[in-house]
Amino acid sequence: MAYFDAASSEPLHPQAREALLAAIDVGWADPARLYGQARRAHLLLEQARTEVAEALGARADEVSFTASGTQAVHLGVLGTLHGRRRAGRHLVVSAVEHSSVLHAAQLHERDGGTVETVGVGLTGRVDPATFAAAVARPDTALACLQTANHEVGTLQPVAEAAAACREHGVPLLVDAAQTAGRVPVPAGWSVLTASAHKWGGPAGVGVLVVRKGTRFRSFLPEDERERRRVPGFENVPAIVAAAAALRATAAEAAEEQARLSALVDRIRRTVPGIVPDVEVIGDPVDRAPHIVTFSCLYVDGEALLTELDRAGFAVSSGSSCTASTLRPSHVLEAMGVLTHGNVRVSLPRGASAAEVDRFLGVLPELVRRIRQDAGVT
């Protein structure tokens, strides 16, 4: 089976597995206590925090660990809005943000706040000038922009957005889930979120980074753990494994991400030539190195995924977070591109050229057969 769904979850990195097994034996105690086992767990937790901070370009005391990337986003968005209530109650987001950002925005609206959604072009990229005009509104409390889109891979103009936010005194929350450990995060952000299982760490570990000087107040009942930002007992072994995976992935990134990017280029070039009526989606150049998405006219996406699964390929379709609903992906809708027969290929660490060639070899016949069964020739 060729696993091509790394944008949903990257397979556990070997160094993460090794670190997890070791930490289970020595990092199980409560890191907030004072006895020997607890001090050992505390040291492991703080070492992991330092390693994650270094990889993300932050200070260790700015980093908190959460139970997931989604929780990190919810805490980051709503906590920053809560901390800046005196500045205003207006939130700016892009139309292609992850559903966790959009769900937090909906909650903010229900609580009496306002939200402005900035649209994107055909490649899925926000126009920097339009984003800057949105954050210029005087009562803007927070702006949110992902580093790269989770469905089509397009990189967003984070540096330009950060400059506009800085000019208007607005903090920028950056969702770095698809790029953390793979490509450097642009500077200028105030709050950053990420998810360990996207870079080869275990599931159940998210990262919330709040820059010093950024007003933040958790909307949840206060807890003494994780800088009073995240309530609950830390999963020290999983956090240690997450840090090990991030360190290893970042060390390999220059070589491995370039290799994966070349394989993605091959898919982007080849698919339109071997499958009729197909649209390759997203920016061909300014993109995450591991993601490519295309849509096939007159093809049911679920049927295509099922056939690819039978042929030995694990891929996703449409939005990975709304795949069980009948509504088309909000990302593809916002871009104004074809939503039929959508396939997202996201290559994990170690994906081979032979696997990609085999995928390209079986794809045309599978599409032809589905179209034929639907009465389209």
Tab-separated table of N, CA and C in Angstrom, residues 136-280:
chain	number	residue	atom	x	y	z
A	136	ALA	N	-6.733	46.895	8.386
A	136	ALA	CA	-6.629	48.320	8.696
A	136	ALA	C	-7.849	48.838	9.445
A	137	ARG	N	-8.929	48.051	9.478
A	137	ARG	CA	-10.124	48.498	10.216
A	137	ARG	C	-9.746	48.762	11.673
A	138	PRO	N	-10.147	49.889	12.229
A	138	PRO	CA	-9.644	50.306	13.551
A	138	PRO	C	-9.917	49.331	14.691
A	139	ASP	N	-11.025	48.585	14.646
A	139	ASP	CA	-11.360	47.712	15.767
A	139	ASP	C	-10.908	46.268	15.559
A	140	THR	N	-9.958	46.061	14.644
A	140	THR	CA	-9.472	44.703	14.387
A	140	THR	C	-8.641	44.217	15.563
A	141	ALA	N	-9.040	43.074	16.111
A	141	ALA	CA	-8.337	42.515	17.272
A	141	ALA	C	-7.349	41.432	16.886
A	142	LEU	N	-7.598	40.744	15.761
A	142	LEU	CA	-6.755	39.613	15.370
A	142	LEU	C	-6.949	39.325	13.894
A	143	ALA	N	-5.877	38.875	13.239
A	143	ALA	CA	-5.944	38.372	11.874
A	143	ALA	C	-5.350	36.971	11.846
A	144	CYS	N	-5.885	36.107	10.983
A	144	CYS	CA	-5.429	34.713	10.884
A	144	CYS	C	-5.076	34.384	9.431
A	145	LEU	N	-3.926	33.746	9.253
A	145	LEU	CA	-3.517	33.322	7.916
A	145	LEU	C	-2.624	32.098	8.028
A	146	GLN	N	-2.973	31.050	7.293
A	146	GLN	CA	-2.186	29.826	7.288
A	146	GLN	C	-0.893	30.022	6.493
A	147	THR	N	0.118	29.221	6.788
A	147	THR	CA	1.353	29.296	5.999
A	147	THR	C	1.161	28.659	4.631
A	148	ALA	N	0.472	27.517	4.593
A	148	ALA	CA	0.182	26.835	3.331
A	148	ALA	C	-1.167	26.164	3.449
A	149	ASN	N	-1.885	26.133	2.335
A	149	ASN	CA	-3.210	25.537	2.394
A	149	ASN	C	-3.135	24.024	2.500
A	150	HIS	N	-3.980	23.471	3.345
A	150	HIS	CA	-3.969	22.050	3.648
A	150	HIS	C	-4.563	21.188	2.537
A	151	GLU	N	-5.300	21.794	1.621
A	151	GLU	CA	-5.917	21.015	0.549
A	151	GLU	C	-5.184	21.124	-0.775
A	152	VAL	N	-4.693	22.325	-1.100
A	152	VAL	CA	-4.063	22.513	-2.412
A	152	VAL	C	-2.589	22.869	-2.317
A	153	GLY	N	-2.089	23.146	-1.124
A	153	GLY	CA	-0.657	23.361	-0.939
A	153	GLY	C	-0.155	24.766	-1.164
A	154	THR	N	-0.989	25.671	-1.659
A	154	THR	CA	-0.541	27.022	-1.982
A	154	THR	C	0.006	27.738	-0.749
A	155	LEU	N	1.194	28.324	-0.900
A	155	LEU	CA	1.779	29.125	0.173
A	155	LEU	C	1.099	30.487	0.232
A	156	GLN	N	0.871	30.963	1.444
A	156	GLN	CA	0.237	32.265	1.621
A	156	GLN	C	1.288	33.347	1.876
A	157	PRO	N	0.958	34.605	1.578
A	157	PRO	CA	1.926	35.705	1.757
A	157	PRO	C	2.029	36.133	3.219
A	158	VAL	N	2.556	35.241	4.036
A	158	VAL	CA	2.596	35.495	5.481
A	158	VAL	C	3.471	36.701	5.815
A	159	ALA	N	4.619	36.826	5.173
A	159	ALA	CA	5.511	37.947	5.488
A	159	ALA	C	4.839	39.287	5.191
A	160	GLU	N	4.153	39.380	4.048
A	160	GLU	CA	3.457	40.617	3.692
A	160	GLU	C	2.297	40.886	4.647
A	161	ALA	N	1.558	39.829	4.991
A	161	ALA	CA	0.450	39.987	5.937
A	161	ALA	C	0.962	40.430	7.297
A	162	ALA	N	2.096	39.858	7.732
A	162	ALA	CA	2.668	40.224	9.022
A	162	ALA	C	3.088	41.687	9.040
A	163	ALA	N	3.639	42.168	7.934
A	163	ALA	CA	4.045	43.571	7.856
A	163	ALA	C	2.839	44.495	7.965
A	164	ALA	N	1.745	44.130	7.294
A	164	ALA	CA	0.527	44.936	7.366
A	164	ALA	C	-0.046	44.924	8.778
A	165	CYS	N	-0.029	43.764	9.416
A	165	CYS	CA	-0.529	43.669	10.788
A	165	CYS	C	0.313	44.502	11.741
A	166	ARG	N	1.619	44.431	11.550
A	166	ARG	CA	2.514	45.205	12.410
A	166	ARG	C	2.241	46.709	12.247
A	167	GLU	N	2.006	47.152	11.013
A	167	GLU	CA	1.738	48.566	10.747
A	167	GLU	C	0.495	49.053	11.485
A	168	HIS	N	-0.496	48.174	11.607
A	168	HIS	CA	-1.763	48.575	12.216
A	168	HIS	C	-1.918	48.074	13.655
A	169	GLY	N	-0.847	47.508	14.222
A	169	GLY	CA	-0.889	47.062	15.604
A	169	GLY	C	-1.814	45.890	15.851
A	170	VAL	N	-1.924	45.006	14.870
A	170	VAL	CA	-2.822	43.845	14.965
A	170	VAL	C	-1.985	42.572	15.029
A	171	PRO	N	-2.187	41.717	15.999
A	171	PRO	CA	-1.450	40.445	16.028
A	171	PRO	C	-1.905	39.524	14.901
A	172	LEU	N	-0.968	38.750	14.387
A	172	LEU	CA	-1.255	37.786	13.321
A	172	LEU	C	-1.084	36.376	13.862
A	173	LEU	N	-2.138	35.577	13.770
A	173	LEU	CA	-2.059	34.158	14.108
A	173	LEU	C	-1.781	33.371	12.834
A	174	VAL	N	-0.734	32.580	12.877
A	174	VAL	CA	-0.333	31.777	11.722
A	174	VAL	C	-0.534	30.295	12.038
A	175	ASP	N	-1.331	29.635	11.211
A	175	ASP	CA	-1.523	28.189	11.309
A	175	ASP	C	-0.453	27.532	10.438
A	176	ALA	N	0.546	26.938	11.088
A	176	ALA	CA	1.692	26.367	10.370
A	176	ALA	C	1.627	24.852	10.286
A	177	ALA	N	0.427	24.297	10.363
A	177	ALA	CA	0.285	22.841	10.431
A	177	ALA	C	0.940	22.125	9.254
A	178	GLN	N	0.809	22.668	8.039
A	178	GLN	CA	1.315	21.955	6.867
A	178	GLN	C	2.779	22.235	6.550
A	179	THR	N	3.392	23.181	7.241
A	179	THR	CA	4.775	23.519	6.897
A	179	THR	C	5.767	23.370	8.041
A	180	ALA	N	5.301	23.286	9.267
A	180	ALA	CA	6.232	23.182	10.402
A	180	ALA	C	7.139	21.969	10.229
A	181	GLY	N	8.428	22.202	10.278
A	181	GLY	CA	9.402	21.141	10.089
A	181	GLY	C	9.777	20.921	8.639
A	182	ARG	N	8.959	21.383	7.710
A	182	ARG	CA	9.221	21.173	6.279
A	182	ARG	C	9.905	22.382	5.636
A	183	VAL	N	9.350	23.564	5.883
A	183	VAL	CA	9.931	24.797	5.359
A	183	VAL	C	9.946	25.827	6.486
A	184	PRO	N	10.864	26.793	6.456
A	184	PRO	CA	10.918	27.792	7.532
A	184	PRO	C	9.630	28.607	7.597
A	185	VAL	N	9.216	28.948	8.820
A	185	VAL	CA	8.040	29.789	9.003
A	185	VAL	C	8.458	31.248	8.842
A	186	PRO	N	7.779	32.012	7.978
A	186	PRO	CA	8.129	33.432	7.840
A	186	PRO	C	8.010	34.162	9.167
A	187	ALA	N	8.825	35.180	9.333
A	187	ALA	CA	8.842	35.941	10.577
A	187	ALA	C	7.670	36.914	10.631
A	188	GLY	N	7.441	37.477	11.812
A	188	GLY	CA	6.458	38.541	11.963
A	188	GLY	C	5.162	38.140	12.634
A	189	TRP	N	4.963	36.853	12.881
A	189	TRP	CA	3.719	36.404	13.505
A	189	TRP	C	3.726	36.698	15.008
A	190	SER	N	2.533	36.753	15.582
A	190	SER	CA	2.378	36.954	17.022
A	190	SER	C	1.960	35.679	17.733
A	191	VAL	N	1.139	34.856	17.050
A	191	VAL	CA	0.677	33.580	17.582
A	191	VAL	C	0.851	32.534	16.485
A	192	LEU	N	1.334	31.356	16.865
A	192	LEU	CA	1.547	30.283	15.892
A	192	LEU	C	0.958	28.991	16.445
A	193	THR	N	0.338	28.218	15.558
A	193	THR	CA	-0.182	26.910	15.945
A	193	THR	C	0.353	25.850	15.000
A	194	ALA	N	0.476	24.623	15.522
A	194	ALA	CA	0.962	23.506	14.709
A	194	ALA	C	0.500	22.208	15.345
A	195	SER	N	0.696	21.114	14.616
A	195	SER	CA	0.200	19.811	15.051
A	195	SER	C	1.265	18.758	14.810
A	196	ALA	N	1.626	18.020	15.852
A	196	ALA	CA	2.762	17.100	15.773
A	196	ALA	C	2.568	15.981	14.761
A	197	HIS	N	1.356	15.469	14.621
A	197	HIS	CA	1.190	14.326	13.715
A	197	HIS	C	1.293	14.720	12.243
A	198	LYS	N	1.382	16.028	11.960
A	198	LYS	CA	1.612	16.476	10.588
A	198	LYS	C	3.095	16.408	10.216
A	199	TRP	N	3.983	16.375	11.216
A	199	TRP	CA	5.425	16.335	10.917
A	199	TRP	C	6.058	15.000	11.328
A	200	GLY	N	5.250	13.997	11.665
A	200	GLY	CA	5.798	12.695	12.011
A	200	GLY	C	5.866	12.410	13.485
A	201	GLY	N	5.256	13.270	14.292
A	201	GLY	CA	5.120	13.007	15.715
A	201	GLY	C	3.846	12.227	15.973
A	202	PRO	N	3.588	11.885	17.223
A	202	PRO	CA	2.357	11.156	17.539
A	202	PRO	C	1.147	12.071	17.526
A	203	ALA	N	-0.015	11.503	17.279
A	203	ALA	CA	-1.259	12.263	17.401
A	203	ALA	C	-1.480	12.628	18.858
A	204	GLY	N	-2.235	13.701	19.089
A	204	GLY	CA	-2.543	14.098	20.457
A	204	GLY	C	-1.615	15.144	21.028
A	205	VAL	N	-0.782	15.756	20.179
A	205	VAL	CA	0.095	16.837	20.619
A	205	VAL	C	-0.032	17.999	19.644
A	206	GLY	N	-0.487	19.127	20.145
A	206	GLY	CA	-0.493	20.359	19.373
A	206	GLY	C	0.456	21.354	19.993
A	207	VAL	N	0.753	22.405	19.255
A	207	VAL	CA	1.671	23.439	19.740
A	207	VAL	C	0.996	24.799	19.595
A	208	LEU	N	1.014	25.559	20.667
A	208	LEU	CA	0.538	26.939	20.670
A	208	LEU	C	1.686	27.824	21.116
A	209	VAL	N	2.069	28.763	20.270
A	209	VAL	CA	3.164	29.688	20.583
A	209	VAL	C	2.599	31.101	20.618
A	210	VAL	N	2.781	31.772	21.729
A	210	VAL	CA	2.303	33.149	21.889
A	210	VAL	C	3.508	34.030	22.178
A	211	ARG	N	3.795	34.944	21.264
A	211	ARG	CA	4.943	35.826	21.428
A	211	ARG	C	4.805	36.694	22.676
A	212	LYS	N	5.923	36.950	23.321
A	212	LYS	CA	5.944	37.873	24.442
A	212	LYS	C	5.407	39.227	23.978
A	213	GLY	N	4.566	39.831	24.787
A	213	GLY	CA	3.982	41.121	24.441
A	213	GLY	C	2.634	41.017	23.757
A	214	THR	N	2.233	39.810	23.368
A	214	THR	CA	0.920	39.620	22.755
A	214	THR	C	-0.110	39.408	23.857
A	215	ARG	N	-1.141	40.200	23.863
A	215	ARG	CA	-2.183	40.051	24.880
A	215	ARG	C	-2.946	38.751	24.632
A	216	PHE	N	-2.991	37.918	25.635
A	216	PHE	CA	-3.639	36.614	25.513
A	216	PHE	C	-4.253	36.257	26.850
A	217	ARG	N	-5.494	35.781	26.793
A	217	ARG	CA	-6.161	35.314	28.007
A	217	ARG	C	-7.059	34.152	27.622
A	218	SER	N	-6.782	32.990	28.163
A	218	SER	CA	-7.569	31.813	27.820
A	218	SER	C	-9.025	32.024	28.205
A	219	PHE	N	-9.899	31.547	27.337
A	219	PHE	CA	-11.335	31.630	27.607
A	219	PHE	C	-11.809	30.448	28.459
A	220	LEU	N	-10.904	29.513	28.754
A	220	LEU	CA	-11.231	28.351	29.574
A	220	LEU	C	-10.914	28.629	31.040
A	221	PRO	N	-11.460	27.828	31.963
A	221	PRO	CA	-11.084	27.991	33.371
A	221	PRO	C	-9.569	27.910	33.542
A	222	GLU	N	-9.018	28.767	34.389
A	222	GLU	CA	-7.568	28.870	34.520
A	222	GLU	C	-6.981	27.620	35.163
A	223	ASP	N	-5.832	27.220	34.664
A	223	ASP	CA	-5.094	26.069	35.172
A	223	ASP	C	-3.637	26.498	35.293
A	224	GLU	N	-2.937	25.956	36.270
A	224	GLU	CA	-1.548	26.387	36.471
A	224	GLU	C	-0.589	25.802	35.440
A	225	ARG	N	-1.036	24.852	34.646
A	225	ARG	CA	-0.131	24.194	33.699
A	225	ARG	C	0.006	24.987	32.394
A	226	GLU	N	1.099	24.716	31.697
A	226	GLU	CA	1.350	25.277	30.365
A	226	GLU	C	1.121	26.786	30.303
A	227	ARG	N	1.807	27.497	31.161
A	227	ARG	CA	1.776	28.966	31.189
A	227	ARG	C	0.360	29.499	31.390
A	228	ARG	N	-0.489	28.716	32.016
A	228	ARG	CA	-1.889	29.061	32.265
A	228	ARG	C	-2.679	29.248	30.972
A	229	ARG	N	-2.172	28.687	29.896
A	229	ARG	CA	-2.872	28.798	28.610
A	229	ARG	C	-3.670	27.549	28.275
A	230	VAL	N	-3.177	26.385	28.737
A	230	VAL	CA	-3.780	25.103	28.360
A	230	VAL	C	-4.046	24.291	29.622
A	231	PRO	N	-5.289	23.974	29.912
A	231	PRO	CA	-5.567	23.181	31.109
A	231	PRO	C	-5.292	21.704	30.877
A	232	GLY	N	-4.974	21.005	31.944
A	232	GLY	CA	-4.861	19.554	31.881
A	232	GLY	C	-3.438	19.032	31.988
A	233	PHE	N	-3.347	17.767	32.319
A	233	PHE	CA	-2.080	17.065	32.535
A	233	PHE	C	-1.347	16.871	31.209
A	234	GLU	N	-0.077	17.240	31.170
A	234	GLU	CA	0.706	17.103	29.931
A	234	GLU	C	1.038	15.638	29.637
A	235	ASN	N	0.955	15.256	28.390
A	235	ASN	CA	1.350	13.917	27.946
A	235	ASN	C	2.846	13.964	27.619
A	236	VAL	N	3.663	13.835	28.653
A	236	VAL	CA	5.103	14.050	28.483
A	236	VAL	C	5.720	13.098	27.464
A	237	PRO	N	5.459	11.785	27.490
A	237	PRO	CA	6.074	10.913	26.484
A	237	PRO	C	5.727	11.308	25.054
A	238	ALA	N	4.471	11.660	24.801
A	238	ALA	CA	4.081	12.060	23.444
A	238	ALA	C	4.732	13.381	23.049
A	239	ILE	N	4.850	14.303	23.995
A	239	ILE	CA	5.493	15.589	23.716
A	239	ILE	C	6.972	15.389	23.396
A	240	VAL	N	7.634	14.520	24.139
A	240	VAL	CA	9.046	14.212	23.864
A	240	VAL	C	9.195	13.619	22.467
A	241	ALA	N	8.295	12.716	22.105
A	241	ALA	CA	8.339	12.116	20.768
A	241	ALA	C	8.063	13.153	19.691
A	242	ALA	N	7.139	14.068	19.958
A	242	ALA	CA	6.834	15.125	18.993
A	242	ALA	C	8.059	16.000	18.742
A	243	ALA	N	8.764	16.350	19.814
A	243	ALA	CA	9.970	17.168	19.665
A	243	ALA	C	11.050	16.430	18.888
A	244	ALA	N	11.196	15.138	19.153
A	244	ALA	CA	12.196	14.342	18.421
A	244	ALA	C	11.872	14.290	16.937
A	245	ALA	N	10.591	14.122	16.614
A	245	ALA	CA	10.183	14.075	15.207
A	245	ALA	C	10.405	15.417	14.526
A	246	LEU	N	10.082	16.504	15.213
A	246	LEU	CA	10.269	17.834	14.617
A	246	LEU	C	11.744	18.111	14.379
A	247	ARG	N	12.579	17.765	15.344
A	247	ARG	CA	14.018	17.965	15.189
A	247	ARG	C	14.560	17.165	14.006
A	248	ALA	N	14.134	15.899	13.890
A	248	ALA	CA	14.615	15.045	12.808
A	248	ALA	C	14.084	15.500	11.457
A	249	THR	N	12.807	15.859	11.397
A	249	THR	CA	12.204	16.300	10.140
A	249	THR	C	12.847	17.588	9.650
A	250	ALA	N	13.080	18.515	10.572
A	250	ALA	CA	13.722	19.772	10.189
A	250	ALA	C	15.146	19.540	9.701
A	251	ALA	N	15.860	18.603	10.318
A	251	ALA	CA	17.229	18.306	9.892
A	251	ALA	C	17.268	17.694	8.498
A	252	GLU	N	16.250	16.934	8.156
A	252	GLU	CA	16.183	16.273	6.850
A	252	GLU	C	15.542	17.148	5.779
A	253	ALA	N	14.953	18.273	6.178
A	253	ALA	CA	14.035	19.006	5.302
A	253	ALA	C	14.666	19.456	3.993
A	254	ALA	N	15.855	20.017	4.040
A	254	ALA	CA	16.447	20.577	2.821
A	254	ALA	C	16.526	19.540	1.714
A	255	GLU	N	16.971	18.343	2.052
A	255	GLU	CA	17.108	17.294	1.045
A	255	GLU	C	15.784	16.584	0.754
A	256	GLU	N	15.080	16.187	1.803
A	256	GLU	CA	13.872	15.376	1.610
A	256	GLU	C	12.731	16.172	0.988
A	257	GLN	N	12.530	17.412	1.414
A	257	GLN	CA	11.428	18.189	0.851
A	257	GLN	C	11.697	18.559	-0.601
A	258	ALA	N	12.956	18.765	-0.965
A	258	ALA	CA	13.285	19.008	-2.378
A	258	ALA	C	12.993	17.769	-3.209
A	259	ARG	N	13.284	16.608	-2.663
A	259	ARG	CA	13.004	15.353	-3.383
A	259	ARG	C	11.503	15.148	-3.566
A	260	LEU	N	10.729	15.387	-2.497
A	260	LEU	CA	9.277	15.251	-2.599
A	260	LEU	C	8.690	16.283	-3.552
A	261	SER	N	9.235	17.489	-3.535
A	261	SER	CA	8.741	18.535	-4.426
A	261	SER	C	8.933	18.153	-5.894
A	262	ALA	N	10.042	17.500	-6.199
A	262	ALA	CA	10.278	17.047	-7.576
A	262	ALA	C	9.260	15.977	-7.980
A	263	LEU	N	8.891	15.105	-7.050
A	263	LEU	CA	7.867	14.094	-7.340
A	263	LEU	C	6.506	14.747	-7.542
A	264	VAL	N	6.198	15.766	-6.744
A	264	VAL	CA	4.947	16.500	-6.920
A	264	VAL	C	4.930	17.191	-8.280
A	265	ASP	N	6.059	17.775	-8.669
A	265	ASP	CA	6.150	18.385	-10.002
A	265	ASP	C	5.852	17.365	-11.099
A	266	ARG	N	6.336	16.152	-10.915
A	266	ARG	CA	6.084	15.111	-11.912
A	266	ARG	C	4.589	14.811	-12.024
A	267	ILE	N	3.923	14.740	-10.886
A	267	ILE	CA	2.476	14.491	-10.901
A	267	ILE	C	1.745	15.652	-11.564
A	268	ARG	N	2.123	16.875	-11.210
A	268	ARG	CA	1.471	18.064	-11.780
A	268	ARG	C	1.628	18.105	-13.289
A	269	ARG	N	2.796	17.766	-13.772
A	269	ARG	CA	3.041	17.804	-15.225
A	269	ARG	C	2.340	16.672	-15.956
A	270	THR	N	2.328	15.493	-15.348
A	270	THR	CA	1.900	14.293	-16.060
A	270	THR	C	0.397	14.116	-16.109
A	271	VAL	N	-0.292	14.386	-15.020
A	271	VAL	CA	-1.726	14.086	-14.941
A	271	VAL	C	-2.537	14.746	-16.060
A	272	PRO	N	-2.340	16.037	-16.377
A	272	PRO	CA	-3.146	16.628	-17.458
A	272	PRO	C	-2.912	15.980	-18.828
A	273	GLY	N	-1.772	15.344	-19.003
A	273	GLY	CA	-1.477	14.712	-20.285
A	273	GLY	C	-2.013	13.306	-20.423
A	274	ILE	N	-2.371	12.669	-19.308
A	274	ILE	CA	-2.822	11.275	-19.375
A	274	ILE	C	-4.288	11.097	-18.988
A	275	VAL	N	-4.885	12.144	-18.385
A	275	VAL	CA	-6.304	12.089	-17.997
A	275	VAL	C	-7.022	13.261	-18.658
A	276	PRO	N	-8.008	12.998	-19.528
A	276	PRO	CA	-8.758	14.097	-20.151
A	276	PRO	C	-9.612	14.834	-19.125
A	277	ASP	N	-9.899	16.099	-19.406
A	277	ASP	CA	-10.804	16.910	-18.589
A	277	ASP	C	-10.414	16.904	-17.117
A	278	VAL	N	-9.183	17.283	-16.852
A	278	VAL	CA	-8.679	17.349	-15.491
A	278	VAL	C	-8.113	18.735	-15.235
A	279	GLU	N	-8.240	19.198	-13.997
A	279	GLU	CA	-7.702	20.494	-13.601
A	279	GLU	C	-6.775	20.298	-12.408
A	280	VAL	N	-5.499	20.650	-12.587
A	280	VAL	CA	-4.553	20.622	-11.480
A	280	VAL	C	-4.680	21.951	-10.742
